[in-house]
Amino acid sequence: MLRVENLKKYFPVQKSFIETLFARKLEFIRAVDGVSFEVGRGEVLCLVGESGCGKTTTGRMIVKLEEPSDGRIIFKGRDITHLEGDELREIRKHIQMVFQDPYASLNPRMTIGEHLIDPLLIHELATREEAEEIAKDMLNKVGLPAEQFFNRFPHQLSGGQRQRVAIARAMILKPEFVVADEPVSQIDVSLRAAILELLLRFKKELNQSMIFITHDLSITRVIGDRIAVMYLGKIVEMGEVDSIVKRPMHPYTAALLSAVPSFVKKKIRIDVIGEIANPREIPKGCRYSPRCPFAKDVCRREEPELEKVEDRLVACHYPLEVEF
Amino acid sequence: MSNRMLYAGLAIISAVVFMAIFAPFIAPYDPTKSTGDVLQPPSAEHIMGTDNLGRDIFSRVVYGARVVLIVVFSASLLSMLVGVPLGLISGYYGGKLDRVLSMIMDSLYAFPSLILAIAIAAVLGPSVFNAMVAIAVVYIPTYFRMIRGQTLSIKTRLFVEAAKVSGASNARILRKYIFPNVATTVIVVFSLSVADAIITEAGLSFLGFIVTAPTPDWGFDLSSGKPYLPAGYWWMITFPGLMVMLLSLGFALVGEALSEKYLAREER
Amino acid sequence: MIIEVRDLVTEFRTSRGVLKALDRVSLNVNRGEFVGIVGESGCGKSTLAYSIMRLIRKPGRITSGSIIFEGKDLLKISEEEMRKIRGKDIGMVFQDPMTSLDPLERVGDQFVEMLTEHGVEEERAEEIAKKSLESVGLPAEMFYNYPHQLSGGQRQRVVIAMAVAMNPKLLIADEPTTALDVIVQEKIMDLLEELKKGERSILLITHDFSLAAERSDKIAVMYAGWIVEYGDADKVVNEPLHPYSAGLISSVPDLWLDREIKPLPGSPPDLVNPPEGCRFRDRCPKAMKICEKEPVSINVEDRIVKCWLYGEGDVKS
Ligand SMILES: Nc1ncnc2c1ncn2[C@@H]1O[C@H](COP(=O)(O)OP(=O)(O)OP(=O)(O)O)[C@@H](O)[C@H]1O
Ligand SMILES: Nc1ncnc2c1ncn2[C@@H]1O[C@H](COP(=O)(O)OP(=O)(O)OP(=O)(O)O)[C@@H](O)[C@H]1O
Ligand code: SF4
Ligand code: SF4
Ligand SMILES: [Mg+2]
Ligand SMILES: [Mg+2]
């Protein structure tokens, strides 16, 4: 369905005028630093990792909100990396995004109904009257009775209701591919399950593929088929959700998992040394080595490749053998 | 507080507009004809006195509202029609066009408004229409800068990106997603720039760039009354001057009140 | 017992009428106990914390009840006395560390200022501050940094260091890790648990049920201004008595539990006009006729539960 090859995004570091004068060369934040993966039809790939590891940037490149610095994005066999104009608009019909912040992703000056009608009109999929009907059906479907919500403005809705609108807007074009960027992280805990259920329902109904970005690993079991764990712009471990969650091999994956709060007592505990790393200064060798409790000399010299180990891909010289 | 300012301002503006529309019914005398009595101080017959040609000053003040309002309103509308789209386009597309436009606008903005208006009016020659154009040019940068700034910040907001992902064209994004979110600013800038333009108009008129005798106009009447001030005939300039201040104050109050009420809140 | 909250009522005046954010809330915390307070957004968790600190502001007011801290009713003492208790006897950590740190002032200066306000001499204040920073795992040099030079986790540590510098007997933390990553969250929670050692009691307010479950000795579940269940953490989590506790637990995804998550239907009631009877009634799968009357808080198996399922009980709390 979608294949991403060696995708990179470098942002120039913002500096003051004086700094620029004295700096010898341009410095870059390597937000995404060579990421490759595939998402099959009807499959959900969860992108996980701590704040700033490049999850959102990866998602934004796929929906073409950010121009990749390098690499290729292939959608249904077609290279869409550098599409522009009408061709891009055509592709947008099939690739949609649900954003993290439901308070910022809706236009404060547009009614809920108008938000759903607009995509249909843009792609000339319906007349205005037809579009209104489709939009009302959609609102009912996401649990917001159309007669109550159609003419309301975003500020009259709660966070959970707004996120339902955002999902409805993304789904109204019946996209084959959806990027969901932490769609429940800013929503009350008790409402999260319902929103996840809604996303899963659409996924089944439209046989969608999805990239689900989250820093909350406990959600991956609910929604995901596979997980890709990112650290400082690279994937360090990728494989089936169940197997990774039970038997993480990369020390970072293990640390993330062991930090997830749970109702059951965890059997093992794996630490991380120090604070979140600075993406401006990516360490030599294994980029996780300064924080890895298992690091050895080799780790600080040679960067491990993402290689097949048993049922998955791992980028580590000394994969763990632990079980949760 | 901002409500009281708003109502006070609206009251002043409506009073002046009312005066201008119904001038023939309000003015007791013909503003261009002599009543016979020259340089009379305010009295029951002539509540604002008469001028050096014996014309009733109150009547001239009433009729004078017409020229100011027409010139200032049409000038401000014109600056809005030019400044707002330019600001939107410049802020949204950025790049070379934005740099060139910003440079032009900034250099225009650097001049004091009256001096710039005089320069333009002097080139175009005196007439009501030319004065209007001159004033319009003066206030284009005000709209441009405000709208460009807001567009710059709104275009990075998530709902604009969401519209892009839906496939919306740039024109559609500008029209449906960005413009409605700057509309309040446009109204505020309109009120504030009208307030300022009233003073500029009076200045131009004072220098004879707008009307010729005997058309009544506050700025023009200020200049006709000026030579008589040293001799103690204060009323010739006091009343037109007060009207300029009052009308300008009216718009300033409305502009400030609106900006306090709506803009400050949206910042959050 | 370190603190005993009894029948506390806190109201907010709103344009729509009086909002009872806390409605006769009672809660006892023992010395050295780690108590988690959980519940949906808007159920009154923060209001409870602010009420204990007597920091409820303008449209809000504590209208009745008592808060007995070490034998003294905090609602009866003067503001002057209360100020001495804040920080010294009861410390508090807020959700967003930036709200409690002034971005324009060095960490150390703010720290020393807070300490001198409590009557510590300047020379000793610096020493205490540095020691306190070290006790939360920060280098003492952070004393000379500005808040923006620190990461989110470091800032939260600074705030905790300030809250515990005077060695308070009770530490209240209101969503201290909501803005942070899981890994940082785990470290901050470790720190809180470490701070509990000794006689100190900790009140952790969180919307993350599993986080509270993992760290607390006891859990209080709040719903619409009420405490609906309060008791031993393991028991509340494994055999919840109140239908709301049960519903909340099964709506949360958990990595290690093999089960489907079940969304809670509906949403909490409007606290300006709460429904008669049990406030959870329209979302409760077990609602009965009697639930149209307000349930009483009763003692069941060492737990306090506010639900008719367990009858009228005999020990009214
Ligand atoms: N437009 C930009 N300009 C400069 N740097 C950027 C830009 N967007 C992102 N970055 C940087 O790129 C890195 C990755 O950011 P990204 O938003 O992809 O992270 P993330 O994994 O989504 O984090 P979070 O969990 O906080 O959302 C960060 O260090 C961020 O500061
Ligand atoms: N200053 C205020 N004015 C009016 N109502 C208020 C005010 N502060 C809180 N409330 C109301 O009191 C109730 C309880 O709020 P509180 O902040 O204690 O909830 P909470 O459980 O801490 O929620 P959250 O998880 O969102 O922090 C809510 O209904 C809220 O709307
Ligand atoms: S390669 Fe070495 S440093 Fe990197 S994660 Fe593996 S063990 Fe740790
Ligand atoms: S009192 Fe009744 S409605 Fe309320 S929680 Fe108990 S059973 Fe449900
Ligand atoms: Mg992100
Ligand atoms: Mg709160």
PDB file of C-alpha atoms in Angstrom, chain A residues 66-294:
ATOM      1  CA  GLU A  66       6.535  18.619   4.703  1.00  0.00           C
ATOM      2  CA  GLU A  67       8.926  18.183   1.804  1.00  0.00           C
ATOM      3  CA  PRO A  68      11.369  15.305   2.482  1.00  0.00           C
ATOM      4  CA  SER A  69      15.065  16.219   2.376  1.00  0.00           C
ATOM      5  CA  ASP A  70      15.788  12.797   0.916  1.00  0.00           C
ATOM      6  CA  GLY A  71      14.190   9.430   0.270  1.00  0.00           C
ATOM      7  CA  ARG A  72      11.052   8.236  -1.467  1.00  0.00           C
ATOM      8  CA  ILE A  73       7.400   7.753  -0.621  1.00  0.00           C
ATOM      9  CA  ILE A  74       5.657   5.164  -2.774  1.00  0.00           C
ATOM     10  CA  PHE A  75       1.883   4.911  -2.620  1.00  0.00           C
ATOM     11  CA  LYS A  76       0.282   1.991  -4.455  1.00  0.00           C
ATOM     12  CA  GLY A  77       3.337   1.592  -6.629  1.00  0.00           C
ATOM     13  CA  ARG A  78       3.528   5.254  -7.534  1.00  0.00           C
ATOM     14  CA  ASP A  79       6.279   7.594  -6.396  1.00  0.00           C
ATOM     15  CA  ILE A  80       4.476  10.533  -4.748  1.00  0.00           C
ATOM     16  CA  THR A  81       7.519  12.115  -3.097  1.00  0.00           C
ATOM     17  CA  HIS A  82       7.542  15.234  -5.199  1.00  0.00           C
ATOM     18  CA  LEU A  83       4.012  15.491  -6.556  1.00  0.00           C
ATOM     19  CA  GLU A  84       2.605  18.949  -7.065  1.00  0.00           C
ATOM     20  CA  GLY A  85      -0.522  20.749  -8.228  1.00  0.00           C
ATOM     21  CA  ASP A  86      -3.478  18.748  -9.507  1.00  0.00           C
ATOM     22  CA  GLU A  87      -1.728  15.396  -9.182  1.00  0.00           C
ATOM     23  CA  LEU A  88      -1.054  16.131  -5.526  1.00  0.00           C
ATOM     24  CA  ARG A  89      -4.647  17.201  -4.949  1.00  0.00           C
ATOM     25  CA  GLU A  90      -5.845  13.952  -6.500  1.00  0.00           C
ATOM     26  CA  ILE A  91      -3.606  11.899  -4.171  1.00  0.00           C
ATOM     27  CA  ARG A  92      -4.815  13.829  -1.129  1.00  0.00           C
ATOM     28  CA  LYS A  93      -8.219  12.228  -1.613  1.00  0.00           C
ATOM     29  CA  HIS A  94      -6.667   8.919  -0.660  1.00  0.00           C
ATOM     30  CA  ILE A  95      -4.273   9.947   2.122  1.00  0.00           C
ATOM     31  CA  GLN A  96      -5.771  11.790   5.074  1.00  0.00           C
ATOM     32  CA  MET A  97      -4.544  12.869   8.499  1.00  0.00           C
ATOM     33  CA  VAL A  98      -6.064  13.215  11.964  1.00  0.00           C
ATOM     34  CA  PHE A  99      -4.138  15.753  14.005  1.00  0.00           C
ATOM     35  CA  GLN A 100      -3.118  15.660  17.631  1.00  0.00           C
ATOM     36  CA  ASP A 101      -4.715  18.856  18.879  1.00  0.00           C
ATOM     37  CA  PRO A 102      -8.481  18.912  18.359  1.00  0.00           C
ATOM     38  CA  TYR A 103      -8.583  22.522  19.550  1.00  0.00           C
ATOM     39  CA  ALA A 104      -6.325  23.787  16.791  1.00  0.00           C
ATOM     40  CA  SER A 105      -7.279  21.587  13.873  1.00  0.00           C
ATOM     41  CA  LEU A 106     -10.714  23.097  13.272  1.00  0.00           C
ATOM     42  CA  ASN A 107     -11.340  26.545  11.792  1.00  0.00           C
ATOM     43  CA  PRO A 108     -12.900  28.665  14.567  1.00  0.00           C
ATOM     44  CA  ARG A 109     -14.926  30.605  11.981  1.00  0.00           C
ATOM     45  CA  MET A 110     -16.486  27.647  10.208  1.00  0.00           C
ATOM     46  CA  THR A 111     -19.446  25.524  11.280  1.00  0.00           C
ATOM     47  CA  ILE A 112     -19.028  21.829  11.937  1.00  0.00           C
ATOM     48  CA  GLY A 113     -21.155  21.047   8.896  1.00  0.00           C
ATOM     49  CA  GLU A 114     -19.029  23.231   6.651  1.00  0.00           C
ATOM     50  CA  HIS A 115     -15.900  21.408   7.794  1.00  0.00           C
ATOM     51  CA  LEU A 116     -17.313  18.156   6.450  1.00  0.00           C
ATOM     52  CA  ILE A 117     -18.802  19.603   3.276  1.00  0.00           C
ATOM     53  CA  ASP A 118     -15.644  21.363   2.194  1.00  0.00           C
ATOM     54  CA  PRO A 119     -13.537  18.308   1.266  1.00  0.00           C
ATOM     55  CA  LEU A 120     -16.398  16.942  -0.847  1.00  0.00           C
ATOM     56  CA  LEU A 121     -16.743  20.211  -2.741  1.00  0.00           C
ATOM     57  CA  ILE A 122     -12.993  20.564  -3.187  1.00  0.00           C
ATOM     58  CA  HIS A 123     -12.817  17.226  -4.955  1.00  0.00           C
ATOM     59  CA  GLU A 124     -16.118  17.834  -6.743  1.00  0.00           C
ATOM     60  CA  LEU A 125     -17.516  14.582  -5.409  1.00  0.00           C
ATOM     61  CA  ALA A 126     -20.975  15.973  -4.788  1.00  0.00           C
ATOM     62  CA  THR A 127     -23.219  18.981  -5.286  1.00  0.00           C
ATOM     63  CA  ARG A 128     -23.767  21.175  -2.284  1.00  0.00           C
ATOM     64  CA  GLU A 129     -27.098  19.549  -1.435  1.00  0.00           C
ATOM     65  CA  GLU A 130     -25.673  16.055  -1.747  1.00  0.00           C
ATOM     66  CA  ALA A 131     -22.635  17.078   0.271  1.00  0.00           C
ATOM     67  CA  GLU A 132     -24.888  18.319   3.073  1.00  0.00           C
ATOM     68  CA  GLU A 133     -26.639  14.989   3.190  1.00  0.00           C
ATOM     69  CA  ILE A 134     -23.378  13.050   3.230  1.00  0.00           C
ATOM     70  CA  ALA A 135     -22.010  15.339   5.937  1.00  0.00           C
ATOM     71  CA  LYS A 136     -25.088  14.842   8.111  1.00  0.00           C
ATOM     72  CA  ASP A 137     -24.893  11.069   7.742  1.00  0.00           C
ATOM     73  CA  MET A 138     -21.246  11.234   8.699  1.00  0.00           C
ATOM     74  CA  LEU A 139     -21.937  13.321  11.796  1.00  0.00           C
ATOM     75  CA  ASN A 140     -24.536  10.826  12.971  1.00  0.00           C
ATOM     76  CA  LYS A 141     -22.082   8.058  12.339  1.00  0.00           C
ATOM     77  CA  VAL A 142     -19.401   9.550  14.572  1.00  0.00           C
ATOM     78  CA  GLY A 143     -21.917   9.957  17.362  1.00  0.00           C
ATOM     79  CA  LEU A 144     -22.743  13.642  16.970  1.00  0.00           C
ATOM     80  CA  PRO A 145     -26.451  13.956  16.083  1.00  0.00           C
ATOM     81  CA  ALA A 146     -26.528  16.144  12.968  1.00  0.00           C
ATOM     82  CA  GLU A 147     -29.547  18.192  13.989  1.00  0.00           C
ATOM     83  CA  GLN A 148     -27.643  19.320  17.100  1.00  0.00           C
ATOM     84  CA  PHE A 149     -24.163  19.729  15.736  1.00  0.00           C
ATOM     85  CA  PHE A 150     -24.362  20.615  12.063  1.00  0.00           C
ATOM     86  CA  ASN A 151     -24.604  24.361  12.569  1.00  0.00           C
ATOM     87  CA  ARG A 152     -22.456  24.686  15.679  1.00  0.00           C
ATOM     88  CA  PHE A 153     -19.023  26.246  15.797  1.00  0.00           C
ATOM     89  CA  PRO A 154     -15.952  24.393  17.107  1.00  0.00           C
ATOM     90  CA  HIS A 155     -15.697  26.429  20.323  1.00  0.00           C
ATOM     91  CA  GLN A 156     -19.108  25.124  21.352  1.00  0.00           C
ATOM     92  CA  LEU A 157     -17.764  21.553  21.425  1.00  0.00           C
ATOM     93  CA  SER A 158     -15.700  19.654  23.970  1.00  0.00           C
ATOM     94  CA  GLY A 159     -12.299  18.207  23.073  1.00  0.00           C
ATOM     95  CA  GLY A 160     -13.681  14.721  22.523  1.00  0.00           C
ATOM     96  CA  GLN A 161     -16.464  16.030  20.293  1.00  0.00           C
ATOM     97  CA  ARG A 162     -14.000  18.064  18.257  1.00  0.00           C
ATOM     98  CA  GLN A 163     -11.822  15.064  17.697  1.00  0.00           C
ATOM     99  CA  ARG A 164     -14.882  13.211  16.395  1.00  0.00           C
ATOM    100  CA  VAL A 165     -15.417  16.047  13.932  1.00  0.00           C
ATOM    101  CA  ALA A 166     -11.768  15.889  12.875  1.00  0.00           C
ATOM    102  CA  ILE A 167     -12.086  12.157  12.316  1.00  0.00           C
ATOM    103  CA  ALA A 168     -15.313  12.645  10.365  1.00  0.00           C
ATOM    104  CA  ARG A 169     -13.590  15.204   8.155  1.00  0.00           C
ATOM    105  CA  ALA A 170     -10.697  12.871   7.444  1.00  0.00           C
ATOM    106  CA  MET A 171     -12.987   9.925   6.715  1.00  0.00           C
ATOM    107  CA  ILE A 172     -15.541  11.694   4.554  1.00  0.00           C
ATOM    108  CA  LEU A 173     -13.351  11.255   1.476  1.00  0.00           C
ATOM    109  CA  LYS A 174     -13.136   7.507   2.216  1.00  0.00           C
ATOM    110  CA  PRO A 175      -9.327   7.581   2.168  1.00  0.00           C
ATOM    111  CA  GLU A 176      -7.417   4.345   1.763  1.00  0.00           C
ATOM    112  CA  PHE A 177      -4.632   5.568   3.986  1.00  0.00           C
ATOM    113  CA  VAL A 178      -4.797   7.534   7.237  1.00  0.00           C
ATOM    114  CA  VAL A 179      -2.072   9.088   9.357  1.00  0.00           C
ATOM    115  CA  ALA A 180      -3.376   9.545  12.910  1.00  0.00           C
ATOM    116  CA  ASP A 181      -1.017  11.721  14.967  1.00  0.00           C
ATOM    117  CA  GLU A 182      -1.648  11.042  18.660  1.00  0.00           C
ATOM    118  CA  PRO A 183      -5.402  11.459  18.129  1.00  0.00           C
ATOM    119  CA  VAL A 184      -6.301  10.714  21.749  1.00  0.00           C
ATOM    120  CA  SER A 185      -3.416  12.187  23.716  1.00  0.00           C
ATOM    121  CA  GLN A 186      -5.266  15.439  24.436  1.00  0.00           C
ATOM    122  CA  ILE A 187      -8.561  13.797  25.241  1.00  0.00           C
ATOM    123  CA  ASP A 188      -9.885  12.746  28.602  1.00  0.00           C
ATOM    124  CA  VAL A 189      -8.904   9.174  29.492  1.00  0.00           C
ATOM    125  CA  SER A 190     -12.432   7.901  29.812  1.00  0.00           C
ATOM    126  CA  LEU A 191     -13.249   9.106  26.279  1.00  0.00           C
ATOM    127  CA  ARG A 192     -10.159   7.657  24.626  1.00  0.00           C
ATOM    128  CA  ALA A 193     -11.532   4.162  24.259  1.00  0.00           C
ATOM    129  CA  ALA A 194     -14.552   5.444  22.345  1.00  0.00           C
ATOM    130  CA  ILE A 195     -12.406   7.474  19.933  1.00  0.00           C
ATOM    131  CA  LEU A 196     -10.122   4.509  19.312  1.00  0.00           C
ATOM    132  CA  GLU A 197     -13.149   2.339  18.688  1.00  0.00           C
ATOM    133  CA  LEU A 198     -14.410   4.880  16.162  1.00  0.00           C
ATOM    134  CA  LEU A 199     -11.104   4.862  14.285  1.00  0.00           C
ATOM    135  CA  LEU A 200     -11.077   1.079  14.251  1.00  0.00           C
ATOM    136  CA  ARG A 201     -14.616   0.986  12.907  1.00  0.00           C
ATOM    137  CA  PHE A 202     -13.704   3.173   9.945  1.00  0.00           C
ATOM    138  CA  LYS A 203     -10.570   1.178   9.382  1.00  0.00           C
ATOM    139  CA  LYS A 204     -12.543  -2.044   9.089  1.00  0.00           C
ATOM    140  CA  GLU A 205     -15.337  -0.542   7.049  1.00  0.00           C
ATOM    141  CA  LEU A 206     -13.061   1.081   4.480  1.00  0.00           C
ATOM    142  CA  ASN A 207     -10.326  -1.548   4.727  1.00  0.00           C
ATOM    143  CA  GLN A 208      -7.903   1.268   5.497  1.00  0.00           C
ATOM    144  CA  SER A 209      -4.224   1.222   6.181  1.00  0.00           C
ATOM    145  CA  MET A 210      -3.048   3.462   8.961  1.00  0.00           C
ATOM    146  CA  ILE A 211      -0.029   4.963  10.581  1.00  0.00           C
ATOM    147  CA  PHE A 212      -0.908   5.547  14.200  1.00  0.00           C
ATOM    148  CA  ILE A 213       1.503   7.830  16.016  1.00  0.00           C
ATOM    149  CA  THR A 214       1.562   7.596  19.805  1.00  0.00           C
ATOM    150  CA  HIS A 215       3.860   7.944  22.746  1.00  0.00           C
ATOM    151  CA  ASP A 216       1.481   5.862  24.855  1.00  0.00           C
ATOM    152  CA  LEU A 217       2.491   2.283  24.205  1.00  0.00           C
ATOM    153  CA  SER A 218      -0.525   0.797  25.905  1.00  0.00           C
ATOM    154  CA  ILE A 219      -2.651   1.957  22.984  1.00  0.00           C
ATOM    155  CA  THR A 220      -0.619  -0.068  20.493  1.00  0.00           C
ATOM    156  CA  ARG A 221      -2.153  -3.311  21.699  1.00  0.00           C
ATOM    157  CA  VAL A 222      -5.616  -1.936  21.056  1.00  0.00           C
ATOM    158  CA  ILE A 223      -5.118  -0.526  17.605  1.00  0.00           C
ATOM    159  CA  GLY A 224      -1.876  -1.726  16.082  1.00  0.00           C
ATOM    160  CA  ASP A 225      -0.702  -4.671  14.037  1.00  0.00           C
ATOM    161  CA  ARG A 226       2.953  -3.714  13.977  1.00  0.00           C
ATOM    162  CA  ILE A 227       5.137  -1.269  15.902  1.00  0.00           C
ATOM    163  CA  ALA A 228       8.064   0.836  14.746  1.00  0.00           C
ATOM    164  CA  VAL A 229      10.043   2.301  17.640  1.00  0.00           C
ATOM    165  CA  MET A 230      11.855   5.517  16.766  1.00  0.00           C
ATOM    166  CA  TYR A 231      14.822   7.050  18.523  1.00  0.00           C
ATOM    167  CA  LEU A 232      16.420  10.329  17.389  1.00  0.00           C
ATOM    168  CA  GLY A 233      14.993  10.114  13.878  1.00  0.00           C
ATOM    169  CA  LYS A 234      15.672   6.439  13.234  1.00  0.00           C
ATOM    170  CA  ILE A 235      13.746   3.231  13.621  1.00  0.00           C
ATOM    171  CA  VAL A 236      15.488   1.057  16.193  1.00  0.00           C
ATOM    172  CA  GLU A 237      13.039  -1.841  16.329  1.00  0.00           C
ATOM    173  CA  MET A 238      10.092  -2.918  14.185  1.00  0.00           C
ATOM    174  CA  GLY A 239       7.831  -5.939  14.285  1.00  0.00           C
ATOM    175  CA  GLU A 240       4.498  -7.449  15.368  1.00  0.00           C
ATOM    176  CA  VAL A 241       2.907  -5.648  18.323  1.00  0.00           C
ATOM    177  CA  ASP A 242       2.375  -8.726  20.477  1.00  0.00           C
ATOM    178  CA  SER A 243       5.824 -10.095  20.050  1.00  0.00           C
ATOM    179  CA  ILE A 244       7.574  -6.752  20.638  1.00  0.00           C
ATOM    180  CA  VAL A 245       5.502  -5.961  23.677  1.00  0.00           C
ATOM    181  CA  LYS A 246       6.232  -9.349  25.234  1.00  0.00           C
ATOM    182  CA  ARG A 247       9.859  -9.685  24.180  1.00  0.00           C
ATOM    183  CA  PRO A 248      11.499  -6.369  23.301  1.00  0.00           C
ATOM    184  CA  MET A 249      15.018  -6.764  21.934  1.00  0.00           C
ATOM    185  CA  HIS A 250      16.245  -3.203  21.671  1.00  0.00           C
ATOM    186  CA  PRO A 251      17.195  -1.721  25.063  1.00  0.00           C
ATOM    187  CA  TYR A 252      15.273   1.463  24.240  1.00  0.00           C
ATOM    188  CA  THR A 253      12.086  -0.441  23.419  1.00  0.00           C
ATOM    189  CA  ALA A 254      12.487  -2.365  26.642  1.00  0.00           C
ATOM    190  CA  ALA A 255      12.957   0.837  28.630  1.00  0.00           C
ATOM    191  CA  LEU A 256       9.901   2.455  27.044  1.00  0.00           C
ATOM    192  CA  LEU A 257       7.822  -0.615  27.807  1.00  0.00           C
ATOM    193  CA  SER A 258       9.018  -0.896  31.348  1.00  0.00           C
ATOM    194  CA  ALA A 259       8.044   2.741  31.977  1.00  0.00           C
ATOM    195  CA  VAL A 260       4.432   2.269  30.860  1.00  0.00           C
ATOM    196  CA  PRO A 261       2.150   2.309  33.892  1.00  0.00           C
ATOM    197  CA  SER A 262       0.041  -0.788  34.246  1.00  0.00           C
ATOM    198  CA  PHE A 263      -2.526  -2.411  36.505  1.00  0.00           C
ATOM    199  CA  VAL A 264      -0.331  -5.513  36.670  1.00  0.00           C
ATOM    200  CA  LYS A 265       3.006  -5.549  38.411  1.00  0.00           C
ATOM    201  CA  LYS A 266       5.811  -5.598  35.879  1.00  0.00           C
ATOM    202  CA  LYS A 267       8.359  -8.333  36.110  1.00  0.00           C
ATOM    203  CA  ILE A 268      11.389  -6.480  34.873  1.00  0.00           C
ATOM    204  CA  ARG A 269      12.596  -2.981  34.926  1.00  0.00           C
ATOM    205  CA  ILE A 270      14.982  -1.487  32.406  1.00  0.00           C
ATOM    206  CA  ASP A 271      16.393   1.970  32.902  1.00  0.00           C
ATOM    207  CA  VAL A 272      17.470   4.797  30.650  1.00  0.00           C
ATOM    208  CA  ILE A 273      20.429   6.923  31.606  1.00  0.00           C
ATOM    209  CA  GLY A 274      20.016  10.682  31.696  1.00  0.00           C
ATOM    210  CA  GLU A 275      17.760  13.016  29.809  1.00  0.00           C
ATOM    211  CA  ILE A 276      16.234  13.132  26.342  1.00  0.00           C
ATOM    212  CA  ALA A 277      18.998  13.584  23.785  1.00  0.00           C
ATOM    213  CA  ASN A 278      19.400  16.738  21.730  1.00  0.00           C
ATOM    214  CA  PRO A 279      18.633  16.127  18.028  1.00  0.00           C
ATOM    215  CA  ARG A 280      21.242  18.757  17.127  1.00  0.00           C
ATOM    216  CA  GLU A 281      24.023  16.553  18.431  1.00  0.00           C
ATOM    217  CA  ILE A 282      23.457  12.977  17.376  1.00  0.00           C
ATOM    218  CA  PRO A 283      26.015  10.767  19.143  1.00  0.00           C
ATOM    219  CA  LYS A 284      28.611   8.777  17.234  1.00  0.00           C
ATOM    220  CA  GLY A 285      28.173   5.038  16.901  1.00  0.00           C
ATOM    221  CA  CYS A 286      24.862   3.802  18.265  1.00  0.00           C
ATOM    222  CA  ARG A 287      22.780   6.914  18.814  1.00  0.00           C
ATOM    223  CA  TYR A 288      21.337   5.365  21.951  1.00  0.00           C
ATOM    224  CA  SER A 289      24.702   4.489  23.472  1.00  0.00           C
ATOM    225  CA  PRO A 290      25.014   7.464  25.902  1.00  0.00           C
ATOM    226  CA  ARG A 291      21.751   6.434  27.533  1.00  0.00           C
ATOM    227  CA  CYS A 292      21.971   2.691  27.130  1.00  0.00           C
ATOM    228  CA  PRO A 293      22.763   0.737  30.302  1.00  0.00           C
ATOM    229  CA  PHE A 294      24.084  -2.128  28.153  1.00  0.00           C
TER     230      PHE A 294
END
